[in-house]
N, CA, C and O atoms as a Tinker XYZ file with bonds, in Angstrom:
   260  protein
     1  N    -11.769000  -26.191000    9.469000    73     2
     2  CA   -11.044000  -25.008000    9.868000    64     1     3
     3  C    -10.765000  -24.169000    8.631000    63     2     4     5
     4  O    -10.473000  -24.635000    7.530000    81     3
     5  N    -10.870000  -23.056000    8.891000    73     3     6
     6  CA   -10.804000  -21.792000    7.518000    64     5     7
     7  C     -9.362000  -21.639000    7.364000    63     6     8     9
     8  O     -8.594000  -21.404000    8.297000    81     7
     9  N     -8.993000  -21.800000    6.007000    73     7    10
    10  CA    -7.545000  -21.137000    5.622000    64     9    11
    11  C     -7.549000  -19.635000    5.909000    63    10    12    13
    12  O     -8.277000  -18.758000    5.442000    81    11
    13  N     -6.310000  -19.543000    7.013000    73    11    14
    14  CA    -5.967000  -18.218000    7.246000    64    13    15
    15  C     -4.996000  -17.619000    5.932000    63    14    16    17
    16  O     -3.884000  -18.023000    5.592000    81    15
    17  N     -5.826000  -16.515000    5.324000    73    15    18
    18  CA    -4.828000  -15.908000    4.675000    64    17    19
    19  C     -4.186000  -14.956000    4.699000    63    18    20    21
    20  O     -5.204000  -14.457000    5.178000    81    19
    21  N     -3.384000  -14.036000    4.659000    73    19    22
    22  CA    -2.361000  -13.105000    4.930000    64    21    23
    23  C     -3.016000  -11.800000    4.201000    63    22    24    25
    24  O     -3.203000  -11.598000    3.001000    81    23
    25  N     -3.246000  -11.142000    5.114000    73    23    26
    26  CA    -3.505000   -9.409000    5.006000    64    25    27
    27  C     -2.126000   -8.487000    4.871000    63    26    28    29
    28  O     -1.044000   -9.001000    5.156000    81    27
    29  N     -2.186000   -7.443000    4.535000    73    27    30
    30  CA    -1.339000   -6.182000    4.558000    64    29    31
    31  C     -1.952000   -5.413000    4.357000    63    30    32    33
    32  O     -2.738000   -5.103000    3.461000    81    31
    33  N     -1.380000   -4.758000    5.839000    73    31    34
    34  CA    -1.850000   -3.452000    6.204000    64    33    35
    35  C     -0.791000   -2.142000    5.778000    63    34    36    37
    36  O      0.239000   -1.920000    6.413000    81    35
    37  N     -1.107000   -1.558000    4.932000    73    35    38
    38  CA    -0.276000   -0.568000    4.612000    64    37    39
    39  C     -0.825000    0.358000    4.415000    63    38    40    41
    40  O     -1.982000    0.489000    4.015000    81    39
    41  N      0.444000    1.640000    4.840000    73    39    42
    42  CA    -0.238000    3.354000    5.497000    64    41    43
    43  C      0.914000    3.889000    4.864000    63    42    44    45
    44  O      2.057000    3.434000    4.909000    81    43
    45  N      0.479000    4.967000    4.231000    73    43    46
    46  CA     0.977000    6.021000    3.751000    64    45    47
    47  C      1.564000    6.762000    4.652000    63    46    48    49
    48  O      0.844000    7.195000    5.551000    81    47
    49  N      3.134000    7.134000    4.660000    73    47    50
    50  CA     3.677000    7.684000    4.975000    64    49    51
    51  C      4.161000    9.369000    4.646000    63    50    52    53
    52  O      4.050000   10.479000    5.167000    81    51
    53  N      4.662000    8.834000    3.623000    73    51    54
    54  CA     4.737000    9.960000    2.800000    64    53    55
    55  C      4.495000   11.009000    1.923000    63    54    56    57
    56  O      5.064000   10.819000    0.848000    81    55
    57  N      3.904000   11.980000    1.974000    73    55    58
    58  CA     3.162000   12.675000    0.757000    64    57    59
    59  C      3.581000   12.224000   -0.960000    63    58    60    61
    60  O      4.624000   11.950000   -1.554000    81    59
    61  N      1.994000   12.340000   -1.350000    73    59    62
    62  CA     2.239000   11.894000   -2.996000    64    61    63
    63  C      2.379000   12.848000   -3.979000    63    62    64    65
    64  O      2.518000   12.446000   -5.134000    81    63
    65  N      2.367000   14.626000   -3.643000    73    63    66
    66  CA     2.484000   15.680000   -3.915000    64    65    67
    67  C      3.848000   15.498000   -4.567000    63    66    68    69
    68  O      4.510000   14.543000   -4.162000    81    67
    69  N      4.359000   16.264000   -5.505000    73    67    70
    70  CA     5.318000   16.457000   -6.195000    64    69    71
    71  C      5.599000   14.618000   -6.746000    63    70    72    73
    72  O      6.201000   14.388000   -7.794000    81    71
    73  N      5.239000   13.859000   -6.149000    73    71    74
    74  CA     5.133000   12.793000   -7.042000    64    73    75
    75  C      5.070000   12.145000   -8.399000    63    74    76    77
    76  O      4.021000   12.506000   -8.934000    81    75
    77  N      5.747000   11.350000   -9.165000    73    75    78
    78  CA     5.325000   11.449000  -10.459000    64    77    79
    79  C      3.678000   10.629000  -10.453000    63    78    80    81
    80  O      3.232000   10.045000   -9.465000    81    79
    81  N      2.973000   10.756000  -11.754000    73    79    82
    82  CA     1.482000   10.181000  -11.825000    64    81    83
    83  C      1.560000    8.978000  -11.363000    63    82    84    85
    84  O      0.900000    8.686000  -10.366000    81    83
    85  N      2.357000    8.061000  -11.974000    73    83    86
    86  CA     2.618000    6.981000  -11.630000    64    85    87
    87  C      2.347000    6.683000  -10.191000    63    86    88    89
    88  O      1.307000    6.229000   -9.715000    81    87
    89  N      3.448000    7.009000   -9.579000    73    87    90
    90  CA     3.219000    6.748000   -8.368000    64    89    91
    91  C      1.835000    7.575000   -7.521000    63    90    92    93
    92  O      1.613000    7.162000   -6.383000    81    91
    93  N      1.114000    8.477000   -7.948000    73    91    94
    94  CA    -0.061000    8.828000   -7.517000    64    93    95
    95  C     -1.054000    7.724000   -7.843000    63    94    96    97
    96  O     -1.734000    7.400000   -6.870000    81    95
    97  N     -1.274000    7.156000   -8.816000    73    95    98
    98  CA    -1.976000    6.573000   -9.782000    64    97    99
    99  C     -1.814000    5.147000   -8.797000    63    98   100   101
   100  O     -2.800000    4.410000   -8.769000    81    99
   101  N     -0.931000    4.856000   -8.214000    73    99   102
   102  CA    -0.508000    3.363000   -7.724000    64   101   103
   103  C     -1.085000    3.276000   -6.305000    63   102   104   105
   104  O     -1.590000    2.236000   -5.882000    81   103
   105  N     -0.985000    4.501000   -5.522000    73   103   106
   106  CA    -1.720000    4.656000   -4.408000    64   105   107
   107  C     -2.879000    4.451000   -4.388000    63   106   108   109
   108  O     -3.374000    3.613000   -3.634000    81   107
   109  N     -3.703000    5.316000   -5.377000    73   107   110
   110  CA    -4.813000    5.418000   -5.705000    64   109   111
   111  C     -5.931000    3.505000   -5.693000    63   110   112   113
   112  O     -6.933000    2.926000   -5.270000    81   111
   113  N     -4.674000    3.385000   -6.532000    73   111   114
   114  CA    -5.445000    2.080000   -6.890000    64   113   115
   115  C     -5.232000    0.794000   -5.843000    63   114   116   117
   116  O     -5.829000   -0.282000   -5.868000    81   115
   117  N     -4.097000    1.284000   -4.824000    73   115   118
   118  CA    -4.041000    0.554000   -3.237000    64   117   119
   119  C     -5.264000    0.848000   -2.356000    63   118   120   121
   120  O     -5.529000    0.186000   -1.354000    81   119
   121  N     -6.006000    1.910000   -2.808000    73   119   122
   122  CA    -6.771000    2.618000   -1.852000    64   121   123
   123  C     -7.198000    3.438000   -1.017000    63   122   124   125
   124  O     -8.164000    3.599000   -0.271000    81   123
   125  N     -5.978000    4.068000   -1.394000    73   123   126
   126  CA    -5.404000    4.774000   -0.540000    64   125   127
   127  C     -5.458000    6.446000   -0.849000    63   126   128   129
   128  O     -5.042000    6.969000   -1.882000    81   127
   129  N     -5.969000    7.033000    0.107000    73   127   130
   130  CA    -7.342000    8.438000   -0.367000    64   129   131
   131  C     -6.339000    9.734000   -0.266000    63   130   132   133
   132  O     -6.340000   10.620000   -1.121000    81   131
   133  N     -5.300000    9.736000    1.132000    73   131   134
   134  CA    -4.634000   10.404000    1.577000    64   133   135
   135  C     -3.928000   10.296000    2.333000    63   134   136   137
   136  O     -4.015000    9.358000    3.125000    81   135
   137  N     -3.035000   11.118000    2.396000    73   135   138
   138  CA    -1.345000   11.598000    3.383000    64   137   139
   139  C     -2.304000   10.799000    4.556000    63   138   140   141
   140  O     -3.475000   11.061000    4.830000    81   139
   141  N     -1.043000    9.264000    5.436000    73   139   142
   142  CA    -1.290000    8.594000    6.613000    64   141   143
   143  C     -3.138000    8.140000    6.836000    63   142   144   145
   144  O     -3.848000    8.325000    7.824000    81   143
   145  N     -3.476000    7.517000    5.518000    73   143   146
   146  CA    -4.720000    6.537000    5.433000    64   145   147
   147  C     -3.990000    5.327000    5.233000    63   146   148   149
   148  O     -3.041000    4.947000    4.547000    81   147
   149  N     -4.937000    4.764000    6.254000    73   147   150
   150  CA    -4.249000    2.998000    6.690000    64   149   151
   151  C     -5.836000    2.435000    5.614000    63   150   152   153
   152  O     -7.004000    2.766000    5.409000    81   151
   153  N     -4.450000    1.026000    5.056000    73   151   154
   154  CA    -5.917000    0.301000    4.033000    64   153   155
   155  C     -5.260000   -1.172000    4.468000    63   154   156   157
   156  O     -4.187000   -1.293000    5.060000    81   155
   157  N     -6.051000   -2.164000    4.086000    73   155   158
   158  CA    -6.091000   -3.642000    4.516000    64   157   159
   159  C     -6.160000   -4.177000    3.017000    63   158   160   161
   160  O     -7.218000   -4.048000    2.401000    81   159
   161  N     -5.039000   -4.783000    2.410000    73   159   162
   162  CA    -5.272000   -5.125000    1.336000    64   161   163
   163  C     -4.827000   -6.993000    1.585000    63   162   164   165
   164  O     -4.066000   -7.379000    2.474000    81   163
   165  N     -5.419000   -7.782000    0.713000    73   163   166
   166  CA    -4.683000   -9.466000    0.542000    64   165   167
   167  C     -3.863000   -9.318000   -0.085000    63   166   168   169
   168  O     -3.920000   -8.566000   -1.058000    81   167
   169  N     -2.504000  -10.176000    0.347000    73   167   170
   170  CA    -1.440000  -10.418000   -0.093000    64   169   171
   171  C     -1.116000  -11.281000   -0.957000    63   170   172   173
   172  O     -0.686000  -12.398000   -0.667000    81   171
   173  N     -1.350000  -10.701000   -2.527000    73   171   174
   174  CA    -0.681000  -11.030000   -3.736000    64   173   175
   175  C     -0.126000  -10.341000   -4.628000    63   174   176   177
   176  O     -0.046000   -9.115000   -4.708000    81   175
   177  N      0.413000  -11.436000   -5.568000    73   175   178
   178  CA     2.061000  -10.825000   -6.211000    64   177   179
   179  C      1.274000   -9.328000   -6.825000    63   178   180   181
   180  O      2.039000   -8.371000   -6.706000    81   179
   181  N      0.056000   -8.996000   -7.383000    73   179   182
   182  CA    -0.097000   -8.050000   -7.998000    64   181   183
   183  C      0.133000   -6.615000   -6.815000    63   182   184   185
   184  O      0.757000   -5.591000   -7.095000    81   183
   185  N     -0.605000   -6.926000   -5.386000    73   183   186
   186  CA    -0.066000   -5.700000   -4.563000    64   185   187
   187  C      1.317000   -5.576000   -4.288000    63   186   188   189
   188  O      1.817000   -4.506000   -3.941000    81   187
   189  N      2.137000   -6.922000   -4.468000    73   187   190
   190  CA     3.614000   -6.322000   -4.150000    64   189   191
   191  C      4.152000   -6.315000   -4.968000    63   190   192   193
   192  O      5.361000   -6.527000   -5.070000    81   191
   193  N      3.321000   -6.042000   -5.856000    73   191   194
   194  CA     3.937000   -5.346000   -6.969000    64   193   195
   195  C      3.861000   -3.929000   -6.532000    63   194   196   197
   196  O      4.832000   -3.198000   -6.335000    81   195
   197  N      2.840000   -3.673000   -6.426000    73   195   198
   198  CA     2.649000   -2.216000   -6.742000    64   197   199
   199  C      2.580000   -1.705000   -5.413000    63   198   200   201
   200  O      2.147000   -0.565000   -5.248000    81   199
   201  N      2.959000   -2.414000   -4.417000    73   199   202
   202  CA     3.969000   -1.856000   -3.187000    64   201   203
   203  C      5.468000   -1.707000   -3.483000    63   202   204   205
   204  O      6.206000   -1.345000   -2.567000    81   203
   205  N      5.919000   -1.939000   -4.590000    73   203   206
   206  CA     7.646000   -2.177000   -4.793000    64   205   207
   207  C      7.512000   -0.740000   -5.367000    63   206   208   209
   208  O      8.195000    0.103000   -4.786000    81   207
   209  N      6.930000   -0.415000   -6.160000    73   207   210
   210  CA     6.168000    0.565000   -7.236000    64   209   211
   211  C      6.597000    1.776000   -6.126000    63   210   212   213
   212  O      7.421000    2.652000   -6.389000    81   211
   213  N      5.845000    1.651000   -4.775000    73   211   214
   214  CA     5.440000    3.443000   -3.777000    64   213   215
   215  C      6.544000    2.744000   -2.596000    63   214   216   217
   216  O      6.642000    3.557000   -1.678000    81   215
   217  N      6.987000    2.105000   -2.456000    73   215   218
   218  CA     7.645000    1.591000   -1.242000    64   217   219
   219  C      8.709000    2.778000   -0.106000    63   218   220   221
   220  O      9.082000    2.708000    1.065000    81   219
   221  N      8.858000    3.646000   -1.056000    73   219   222
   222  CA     9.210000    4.988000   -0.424000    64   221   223
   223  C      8.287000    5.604000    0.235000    63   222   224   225
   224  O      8.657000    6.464000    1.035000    81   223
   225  N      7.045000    5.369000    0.098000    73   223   226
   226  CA     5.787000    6.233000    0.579000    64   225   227
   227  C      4.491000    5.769000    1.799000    63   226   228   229
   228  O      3.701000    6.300000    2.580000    81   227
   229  N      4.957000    4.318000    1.286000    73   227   230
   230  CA     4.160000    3.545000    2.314000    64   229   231
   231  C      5.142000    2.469000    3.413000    63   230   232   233
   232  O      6.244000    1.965000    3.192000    81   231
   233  N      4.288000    2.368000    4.596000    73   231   234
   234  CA     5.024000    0.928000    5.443000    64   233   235
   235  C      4.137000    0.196000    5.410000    63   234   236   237
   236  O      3.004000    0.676000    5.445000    81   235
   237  N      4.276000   -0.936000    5.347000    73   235   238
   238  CA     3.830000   -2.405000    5.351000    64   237   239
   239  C      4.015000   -3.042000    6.530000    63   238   240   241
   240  O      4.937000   -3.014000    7.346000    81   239
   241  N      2.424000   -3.939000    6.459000    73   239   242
   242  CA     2.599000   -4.697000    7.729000    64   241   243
   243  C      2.173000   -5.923000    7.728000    63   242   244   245
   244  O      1.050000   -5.795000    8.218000    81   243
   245  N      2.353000   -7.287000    7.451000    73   243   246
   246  CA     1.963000   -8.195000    7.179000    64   245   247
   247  C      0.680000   -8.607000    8.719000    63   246   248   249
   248  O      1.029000   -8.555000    9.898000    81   247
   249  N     -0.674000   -8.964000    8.262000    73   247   250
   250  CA    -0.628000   -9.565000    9.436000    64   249   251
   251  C     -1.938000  -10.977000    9.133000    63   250   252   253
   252  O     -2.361000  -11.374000    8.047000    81   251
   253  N     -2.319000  -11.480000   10.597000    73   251   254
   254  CA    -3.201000  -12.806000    9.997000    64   253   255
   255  C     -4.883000  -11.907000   10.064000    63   254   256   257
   256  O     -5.363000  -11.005000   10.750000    81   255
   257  N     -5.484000  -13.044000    8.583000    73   255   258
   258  CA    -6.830000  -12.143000    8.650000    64   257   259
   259  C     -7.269000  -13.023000    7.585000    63   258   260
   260  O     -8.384000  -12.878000    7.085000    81   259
């Protein structure tokens, strides 16, 4: 049987406009192209990291995958 591992699905909520780089720069590197693009990333400490980073901008969704 395959180890299920834990996805997150996280979508941009919020515009990254008037944003500092940083936080443009952090999206970017989630995958994330534009204003309400949904991305599927694996869940490790380095993305929640840098979900703690935009957490104003995006929602999170844990799910199995």
């Amino acid at each position: 049987m395959a180890d299920a591992t834990k996805k997150l699905e996280i979508k941009q909520v919020r515009s990254g406009i008037g944003r500092p780089e940083k936080h443009r720069r952090t999206l970017a590197a989630l995958g994330i192209r534009h204003h309400q693009d949904t991305v599927v990333q694996n869940d490790t400490p380095a993305i929640r990291g840098m979900l703690t980073q935009v957490r104003h901008l995006v929602s999170v969704r844990e799910i199995e995958g």
